[in-house]
Amino acid sequence: MVTFDWEFAWEILPQLLEAMVVTIEATVVGFAFAAVLGLLLALGRRSETWWISRPAGAIVEFVRSTPLLVQLFFLFYVLPRYGVRLPAFVVGVIGLGLHYGSYTSEVYRAGIDAIARGQWEAATALNFSQRHKWTKIILPQAIPPMLPALGNYLVAMFKETPLLAAITVVEMFQRAKIISSLTFRPLEPYTLVGVLFFVLSFPSALLIQRLEARFGTR
Amino acid sequence: MLPPFDLLPTLVRGLRVTIGLTLAASTLALIVAVIAGVARTSKNPLISGIVGFYVELFRGTSVLVQMFWIFFVLPIPPFNISLSPFLAGVIALGLNVGAYGSEVVRGAIQAISRSQIEAGIALNFTPTQRMTRIILPQAMVRILPPFGNLLIELLKSTALVSLITLSDLTFQALTLRQTVGRTTEVFAVLLIMYFLLAYPLTLGVRWVEGRRVWA
């Protein structure tokens, strides 16, 4: 009977940890992209100019309604046909950022909508410029309560990074796949990857719960 | 048929698999979510502990890893459980979404006001009757919109089964890309098909949310 081989697990752990660096890089860069894109999309949707608000809304609805995996395939296979040749990692990060940007835009939108009307009127009454109204009054109040929701999407994105394996990025999951096909032992690599995901995402989820308690929002 | 409609017969074959998978997995997810959600509120620490472990395990790891584990690890000793790709997909997606759904159910149960339970006790309802006649009917109404959102997530996650060799919509598109070429067209049609599946669900959820006069 074959059971979990601890020695083998110990042997492959360094390789997986090395690949985990790629996973974390993809998460951090992808989420930074998503956070900025989401804000732009949320502001775009609020625009009074229809040719900005309509496309921004359409992008959010379309991206949210289609699978990340298909979006990754689309970017990975279609972009090179139009002369855009990017490393798989970059394509993956763009895909993650685009997908989660459409989710974070809804968080920003709800957060901005939650700011009381009086704040806007006060900013106008005090003759703040459009830019100062946003950067000094609205966003500083709107962003802290959004942090838990943004954090949840960060963890969700982290758990979706294995999809990058499908477009040849050698992150943690792809490394486990390679090990398993070379050694014909799927048990240890896949179990370890699961454990590694868990030890990172579970404490993060607890941390976000504490953030939620602190800001008193959901 | 005129392009891009000549691609449709192949894609529709995959579409059937995607829809079948979505229906089967969402049924499993619904059952698991209700059972696990109710069990999590149990006063017995053993029951709530085991269920809590399941929920955190599936929420804390990646659904793709879970799917690969079920498909590639279960067939080998000491488990020796060989599953078809379809069944592996149903189980992975059902258990994953069921774990998220159980949190929704738990939240909805805990949101039922205490006086409802006290009234049930005062009227001499048994604990089972209190759960099935008083708490769950009220909780079910609250969980409809979040469950709709989970169904949309599940539908989109079915694309992952193409990676465990199940010939769903995405898998058929990948095959077409290799046999017919016309990459841009194939993936554009594929994205539109997923959009046409998921967007009506999104609109349905919004409609239900808009009508929610009881919450």
GROMACS .gro file of N, CA and C in nm, chain A residues 1-4 45 61-71 73-74 77-78 81-82 99 103 106 155 159-163 165-166 173 177 185-187 190-191 193-195 197-199 201-202 205 209, chain B residues 56-65 68-69 72-73 76-79 100 103 149 152-153 155-157 159-163 170 174 177 181-184 187-188 190-192 194-196 198-199 202 206:
model
  300
    1MET      N    1   0.085  -0.120   0.000
    1MET     CA    2   0.000   0.000   0.000
    1MET      C    3   0.088   0.125   0.000
    2VAL      N    4   0.053   0.214  -0.088
    2VAL     CA    5   0.129   0.339  -0.094
    2VAL      C    6   0.061   0.441  -0.002
    3THR      N    7   0.137   0.499   0.083
    3THR     CA    8   0.080   0.607   0.164
    3THR      C    9   0.165   0.731   0.146
    4PHE      N   10   0.127   0.834   0.218
    4PHE     CA   11   0.197   0.961   0.205
    4PHE      C   12   0.344   0.944   0.242
   45ARG      N   13  -1.758   5.476  -1.464
   45ARG     CA   14  -1.902   5.449  -1.464
   45ARG      C   15  -1.983   5.564  -1.409
   61GLU      N   16  -1.955   4.449  -1.683
   61GLU     CA   17  -2.057   4.344  -1.695
   61GLU      C   18  -2.005   4.224  -1.774
   62PHE      N   19  -1.933   4.253  -1.882
   62PHE     CA   20  -1.887   4.144  -1.968
   62PHE      C   21  -1.778   4.062  -1.899
   63VAL      N   22  -1.681   4.130  -1.841
   63VAL     CA   23  -1.570   4.058  -1.778
   63VAL      C   24  -1.618   3.976  -1.660
   64ARG      N   25  -1.714   4.032  -1.583
   64ARG     CA   26  -1.766   3.957  -1.467
   64ARG      C   27  -1.847   3.836  -1.509
   65SER      N   28  -1.901   3.837  -1.631
   65SER     CA   29  -1.989   3.729  -1.673
   65SER      C   30  -1.919   3.620  -1.753
   66THR      N   31  -1.787   3.628  -1.766
   66THR     CA   32  -1.716   3.525  -1.842
   66THR      C   33  -1.605   3.466  -1.754
   67PRO      N   34  -1.568   3.341  -1.778
   67PRO     CA   35  -1.469   3.275  -1.690
   67PRO      C   36  -1.328   3.332  -1.707
   68LEU      N   37  -1.258   3.343  -1.594
   68LEU     CA   38  -1.120   3.389  -1.597
   68LEU      C   39  -1.034   3.302  -1.688
   69LEU      N   40  -1.056   3.170  -1.682
   69LEU     CA   41  -0.974   3.078  -1.762
   69LEU      C   42  -0.986   3.111  -1.911
   70VAL      N   43  -1.109   3.137  -1.956
   70VAL     CA   44  -1.131   3.168  -2.097
   70VAL      C   45  -1.067   3.302  -2.132
   71GLN      N   46  -1.077   3.398  -2.040
   71GLN     CA   47  -1.012   3.527  -2.064
   71GLN      C   48  -0.861   3.510  -2.077
   73PHE      N   49  -0.702   3.237  -2.179
   73PHE     CA   50  -0.676   3.174  -2.309
   73PHE      C   51  -0.687   3.278  -2.420
   74PHE      N   52  -0.790   3.362  -2.410
   74PHE     CA   53  -0.811   3.466  -2.511
   74PHE      C   54  -0.687   3.554  -2.522
   77TYR      N   55  -0.368   3.344  -2.650
   77TYR     CA   56  -0.364   3.296  -2.788
   77TYR      C   57  -0.395   3.405  -2.890
   78VAL      N   58  -0.475   3.504  -2.852
   78VAL     CA   59  -0.520   3.602  -2.951
   78VAL      C   60  -0.423   3.720  -2.964
   81ARG      N   61  -0.144   3.713  -3.224
   81ARG     CA   62  -0.187   3.722  -3.364
   81ARG      C   63  -0.191   3.867  -3.412
   82TYR      N   64  -0.197   3.960  -3.317
   82TYR     CA   65  -0.195   4.102  -3.354
   82TYR      C   66  -0.062   4.165  -3.317
   99HIS      N   67  -0.976   4.078  -1.471
   99HIS     CA   68  -1.090   4.006  -1.413
   99HIS      C   69  -1.126   4.064  -1.277
  103TYR      N   70  -1.433   4.324  -1.056
  103TYR     CA   71  -1.496   4.300  -0.925
  103TYR      C   72  -1.470   4.416  -0.830
  106GLU      N   73  -1.684   4.730  -0.845
  106GLU     CA   74  -1.813   4.730  -0.776
  106GLU      C   75  -1.795   4.767  -0.628
  155VAL      N   76  -0.761   3.762  -0.152
  155VAL     CA   77  -0.748   3.620  -0.118
  155VAL      C   78  -0.809   3.533  -0.229
  159LYS      N   79  -0.615   3.248  -0.472
  159LYS     CA   80  -0.655   3.109  -0.492
  159LYS      C   81  -0.684   3.079  -0.639
  160GLU      N   82  -0.693   3.181  -0.723
  160GLU     CA   83  -0.716   3.155  -0.865
  160GLU      C   84  -0.587   3.159  -0.947
  161THR      N   85  -0.474   3.190  -0.882
  161THR     CA   86  -0.349   3.192  -0.957
  161THR      C   87  -0.313   3.058  -1.021
  162PRO      N   88  -0.360   2.941  -0.968
  162PRO     CA   89  -0.326   2.816  -1.037
  162PRO      C   90  -0.374   2.812  -1.182
  163LEU      N   91  -0.474   2.897  -1.215
  163LEU     CA   92  -0.521   2.897  -1.354
  163LEU      C   93  -0.411   2.940  -1.449
  165ALA      N   94  -0.133   2.827  -1.467
  165ALA     CA   95  -0.066   2.706  -1.514
  165ALA      C   96  -0.116   2.668  -1.654
  166ALA      N   97  -0.244   2.696  -1.681
  166ALA     CA   98  -0.302   2.660  -1.810
  166ALA      C   99  -0.239   2.739  -1.925
  173PHE      N  100   0.131   2.560  -0.864
  173PHE     CA  101   0.049   2.447  -0.909
  173PHE      C  102   0.112   2.378  -1.030
  177LYS      N  103   0.231   1.995  -1.086
  177LYS     CA  104   0.192   1.912  -1.201
  177LYS      C  105   0.315   1.849  -1.265
  185ARG      N  106   0.391   1.041  -0.898
  185ARG     CA  107   0.337   1.046  -0.762
  185ARG      C  108   0.254   1.173  -0.748
  186PRO      N  109   0.122   1.165  -0.769
  186PRO     CA  110   0.043   1.288  -0.756
  186PRO      C  111   0.009   1.324  -0.611
  187LEU      N  112   0.009   1.224  -0.522
  187LEU     CA  113  -0.039   1.248  -0.386
  187LEU      C  114   0.036   1.360  -0.315
  190TYR      N  115   0.035   1.742  -0.498
  190TYR     CA  116  -0.095   1.810  -0.495
  190TYR      C  117  -0.141   1.838  -0.352
  191THR      N  118  -0.109   1.744  -0.261
  191THR     CA  119  -0.147   1.768  -0.122
  191THR      C  120  -0.068   1.886  -0.065
  193VAL      N  121   0.064   2.136  -0.226
  193VAL     CA  122   0.017   2.264  -0.283
  193VAL      C  123  -0.110   2.308  -0.210
  194GLY      N  124  -0.200   2.212  -0.186
  194GLY     CA  125  -0.321   2.246  -0.112
  194GLY      C  126  -0.288   2.303   0.025
  195VAL      N  127  -0.195   2.237   0.095
  195VAL     CA  128  -0.158   2.282   0.229
  195VAL      C  129  -0.096   2.421   0.223
  197PHE      N  130  -0.141   2.655  -0.001
  197PHE     CA  131  -0.246   2.754  -0.026
  197PHE      C  132  -0.320   2.785   0.104
  198PHE      N  133  -0.349   2.677   0.177
  198PHE     CA  134  -0.428   2.694   0.299
  198PHE      C  135  -0.353   2.777   0.403
  199VAL      N  136  -0.224   2.746   0.423
  199VAL     CA  137  -0.152   2.818   0.529
  199VAL      C  138  -0.137   2.967   0.497
  201SER      N  139  -0.380   3.139   0.285
  201SER     CA  140  -0.508   3.207   0.269
  201SER      C  141  -0.592   3.206   0.397
  202PHE      N  142  -0.580   3.101   0.478
  202PHE     CA  143  -0.664   3.096   0.598
  202PHE      C  144  -0.632   3.208   0.697
  205ALA      N  145  -0.765   3.529   0.569
  205ALA     CA  146  -0.909   3.542   0.585
  205ALA      C  147  -0.943   3.585   0.728
  209GLN      N  148  -1.131   3.926   0.864
  209GLN     CA  149  -1.244   3.928   0.959
  209GLN      C  150  -1.221   4.032   1.068
  274GLU      N  151  -1.370   2.526   0.597
  274GLU     CA  152  -1.246   2.605   0.588
  274GLU      C  153  -1.146   2.541   0.492
  275LEU      N  154  -1.147   2.406   0.487
  275LEU     CA  155  -1.056   2.336   0.396
  275LEU      C  156  -1.088   2.374   0.251
  276PHE      N  157  -1.216   2.371   0.216
  276PHE     CA  158  -1.254   2.398   0.078
  276PHE      C  159  -1.250   2.546   0.045
  277ARG      N  160  -1.272   2.632   0.145
  277ARG     CA  161  -1.264   2.775   0.117
  277ARG      C  162  -1.120   2.823   0.119
  278GLY      N  163  -1.033   2.747   0.188
  278GLY     CA  164  -0.896   2.794   0.205
  278GLY      C  165  -0.801   2.749   0.096
  279THR      N  166  -0.845   2.654   0.011
  279THR     CA  167  -0.756   2.610  -0.095
  279THR      C  168  -0.822   2.641  -0.230
  280SER      N  169  -0.747   2.618  -0.335
  280SER     CA  170  -0.793   2.657  -0.467
  280SER      C  171  -0.881   2.548  -0.528
  281VAL      N  172  -0.988   2.588  -0.597
  281VAL     CA  173  -1.079   2.489  -0.654
  281VAL      C  174  -1.009   2.402  -0.759
  282LEU      N  175  -0.913   2.460  -0.830
  282LEU     CA  176  -0.842   2.381  -0.931
  282LEU      C  177  -0.757   2.272  -0.864
  283VAL      N  178  -0.694   2.308  -0.753
  283VAL     CA  179  -0.616   2.210  -0.678
  283VAL      C  180  -0.708   2.099  -0.627
  286PHE      N  181  -0.797   1.868  -0.917
  286PHE     CA  182  -0.686   1.781  -0.953
  286PHE      C  183  -0.665   1.673  -0.848
  287TRP      N  184  -0.682   1.713  -0.724
  287TRP     CA  185  -0.665   1.617  -0.615
  287TRP      C  186  -0.769   1.506  -0.631
  290PHE      N  187  -0.683   1.313  -0.978
  290PHE     CA  188  -0.556   1.242  -0.996
  290PHE      C  189  -0.509   1.167  -0.871
  291VAL      N  190  -0.545   1.213  -0.753
  291VAL     CA  191  -0.494   1.149  -0.632
  291VAL      C  192  -0.588   1.039  -0.583
  294ILE      N  193  -0.537   0.658  -0.690
  294ILE     CA  194  -0.422   0.577  -0.646
  294ILE      C  195  -0.444   0.526  -0.504
  295PRO      N  196  -0.370   0.419  -0.465
  295PRO     CA  197  -0.379   0.374  -0.327
  295PRO      C  198  -0.334   0.488  -0.235
  296PRO      N  199  -0.380   0.499  -0.114
  296PRO     CA  200  -0.470   0.409  -0.042
  296PRO      C  201  -0.619   0.434  -0.071
  297PHE      N  202  -0.652   0.527  -0.161
  297PHE     CA  203  -0.794   0.559  -0.179
  297PHE      C  204  -0.861   0.465  -0.280
  318TYR      N  205  -1.885   2.751   0.034
  318TYR     CA  206  -1.919   2.894   0.036
  318TYR      C  207  -2.066   2.914   0.069
  321GLU      N  208  -2.177   2.896   0.436
  321GLU     CA  209  -2.157   3.019   0.514
  321GLU      C  210  -2.275   3.114   0.496
  367ASN      N  211  -2.567   3.448  -0.696
  367ASN     CA  212  -2.430   3.488  -0.729
  367ASN      C  213  -2.336   3.369  -0.729
  370ILE      N  214  -2.366   3.176  -1.047
  370ILE     CA  215  -2.292   3.238  -1.157
  370ILE      C  216  -2.143   3.203  -1.146
  371GLU      N  217  -2.089   3.210  -1.023
  371GLU     CA  218  -1.948   3.174  -1.003
  371GLU      C  219  -1.924   3.028  -1.043
  373LEU      N  220  -2.099   2.845  -1.254
  373LEU     CA  221  -2.106   2.833  -1.400
  373LEU      C  222  -1.972   2.870  -1.464
  374LYS      N  223  -1.913   2.980  -1.416
  374LYS     CA  224  -1.785   3.022  -1.473
  374LYS      C  225  -1.673   2.924  -1.438
  375SER      N  226  -1.681   2.866  -1.318
  375SER     CA  227  -1.576   2.772  -1.276
  375SER      C  228  -1.581   2.642  -1.355
  377ALA      N  229  -1.549   2.602  -1.647
  377ALA     CA  230  -1.445   2.605  -1.751
  377ALA      C  231  -1.321   2.528  -1.708
  378LEU      N  232  -1.299   2.518  -1.576
  378LEU     CA  233  -1.179   2.450  -1.526
  378LEU      C  234  -1.178   2.301  -1.562
  379VAL      N  235  -1.297   2.241  -1.580
  379VAL     CA  236  -1.298   2.097  -1.607
  379VAL      C  237  -1.230   2.063  -1.740
  380SER      N  238  -1.215   2.165  -1.827
  380SER     CA  239  -1.144   2.139  -1.952
  380SER      C  240  -1.001   2.094  -1.923
  381LEU      N  241  -0.949   2.131  -1.804
  381LEU     CA  242  -0.812   2.095  -1.769
  381LEU      C  243  -0.802   1.952  -1.716
  388THR      N  244  -1.532   2.506  -2.306
  388THR     CA  245  -1.395   2.556  -2.321
  388THR      C  246  -1.306   2.453  -2.391
  392LEU      N  247  -1.085   2.488  -2.734
  392LEU     CA  248  -0.941   2.462  -2.745
  392LEU      C  249  -0.913   2.363  -2.857
  395ARG      N  250  -0.948   2.541  -3.185
  395ARG     CA  251  -0.832   2.625  -3.211
  395ARG      C  252  -0.720   2.544  -3.277
  399GLY      N  253  -0.797   2.638  -3.644
  399GLY     CA  254  -0.726   2.765  -3.639
  399GLY      C  255  -0.826   2.873  -3.604
  400ARG      N  256  -0.821   2.987  -3.671
  400ARG     CA  257  -0.918   3.098  -3.648
  400ARG      C  258  -0.933   3.127  -3.499
  401THR      N  259  -0.817   3.145  -3.435
  401THR     CA  260  -0.814   3.161  -3.291
  401THR      C  261  -0.904   3.273  -3.239
  402THR      N  262  -0.892   3.390  -3.301
  402THR     CA  263  -0.967   3.507  -3.253
  402THR      C  264  -1.116   3.479  -3.253
  405PHE      N  265  -1.231   3.209  -2.984
  405PHE     CA  266  -1.238   3.256  -2.846
  405PHE      C  267  -1.339   3.369  -2.828
  406ALA      N  268  -1.360   3.449  -2.933
  406ALA     CA  269  -1.463   3.554  -2.923
  406ALA      C  270  -1.601   3.490  -2.909
  408LEU      N  271  -1.662   3.194  -2.799
  408LEU     CA  272  -1.665   3.126  -2.669
  408LEU      C  273  -1.701   3.224  -2.557
  409LEU      N  274  -1.634   3.342  -2.557
  409LEU     CA  275  -1.663   3.443  -2.454
  409LEU      C  276  -1.809   3.486  -2.460
  410ILE      N  277  -1.859   3.507  -2.584
  410ILE     CA  278  -1.998   3.552  -2.599
  410ILE      C  279  -2.095   3.445  -2.548
  412TYR      N  280  -2.043   3.222  -2.310
  412TYR     CA  281  -2.045   3.225  -2.164
  412TYR      C  282  -2.123   3.347  -2.113
  413PHE      N  283  -2.103   3.458  -2.181
  413PHE     CA  284  -2.174   3.580  -2.141
  413PHE      C  285  -2.325   3.559  -2.150
  414LEU      N  286  -2.369   3.498  -2.261
  414LEU     CA  287  -2.513   3.475  -2.281
  414LEU      C  288  -2.569   3.377  -2.178
  416ALA      N  289  -2.435   3.349  -1.856
  416ALA     CA  290  -2.423   3.403  -1.720
  416ALA      C  291  -2.502   3.532  -1.700
  417TYR      N  292  -2.511   3.615  -1.804
  417TYR     CA  293  -2.570   3.747  -1.783
  417TYR      C  294  -2.718   3.742  -1.746
  420THR      N  295  -2.730   3.699  -1.387
  420THR     CA  296  -2.700   3.824  -1.316
  420THR      C  297  -2.825   3.912  -1.309
  424ARG      N  298  -3.043   4.042  -0.979
  424ARG     CA  299  -3.077   4.182  -0.953
  424ARG      C  300  -3.226   4.201  -0.937
   0.00000   0.00000   0.00000
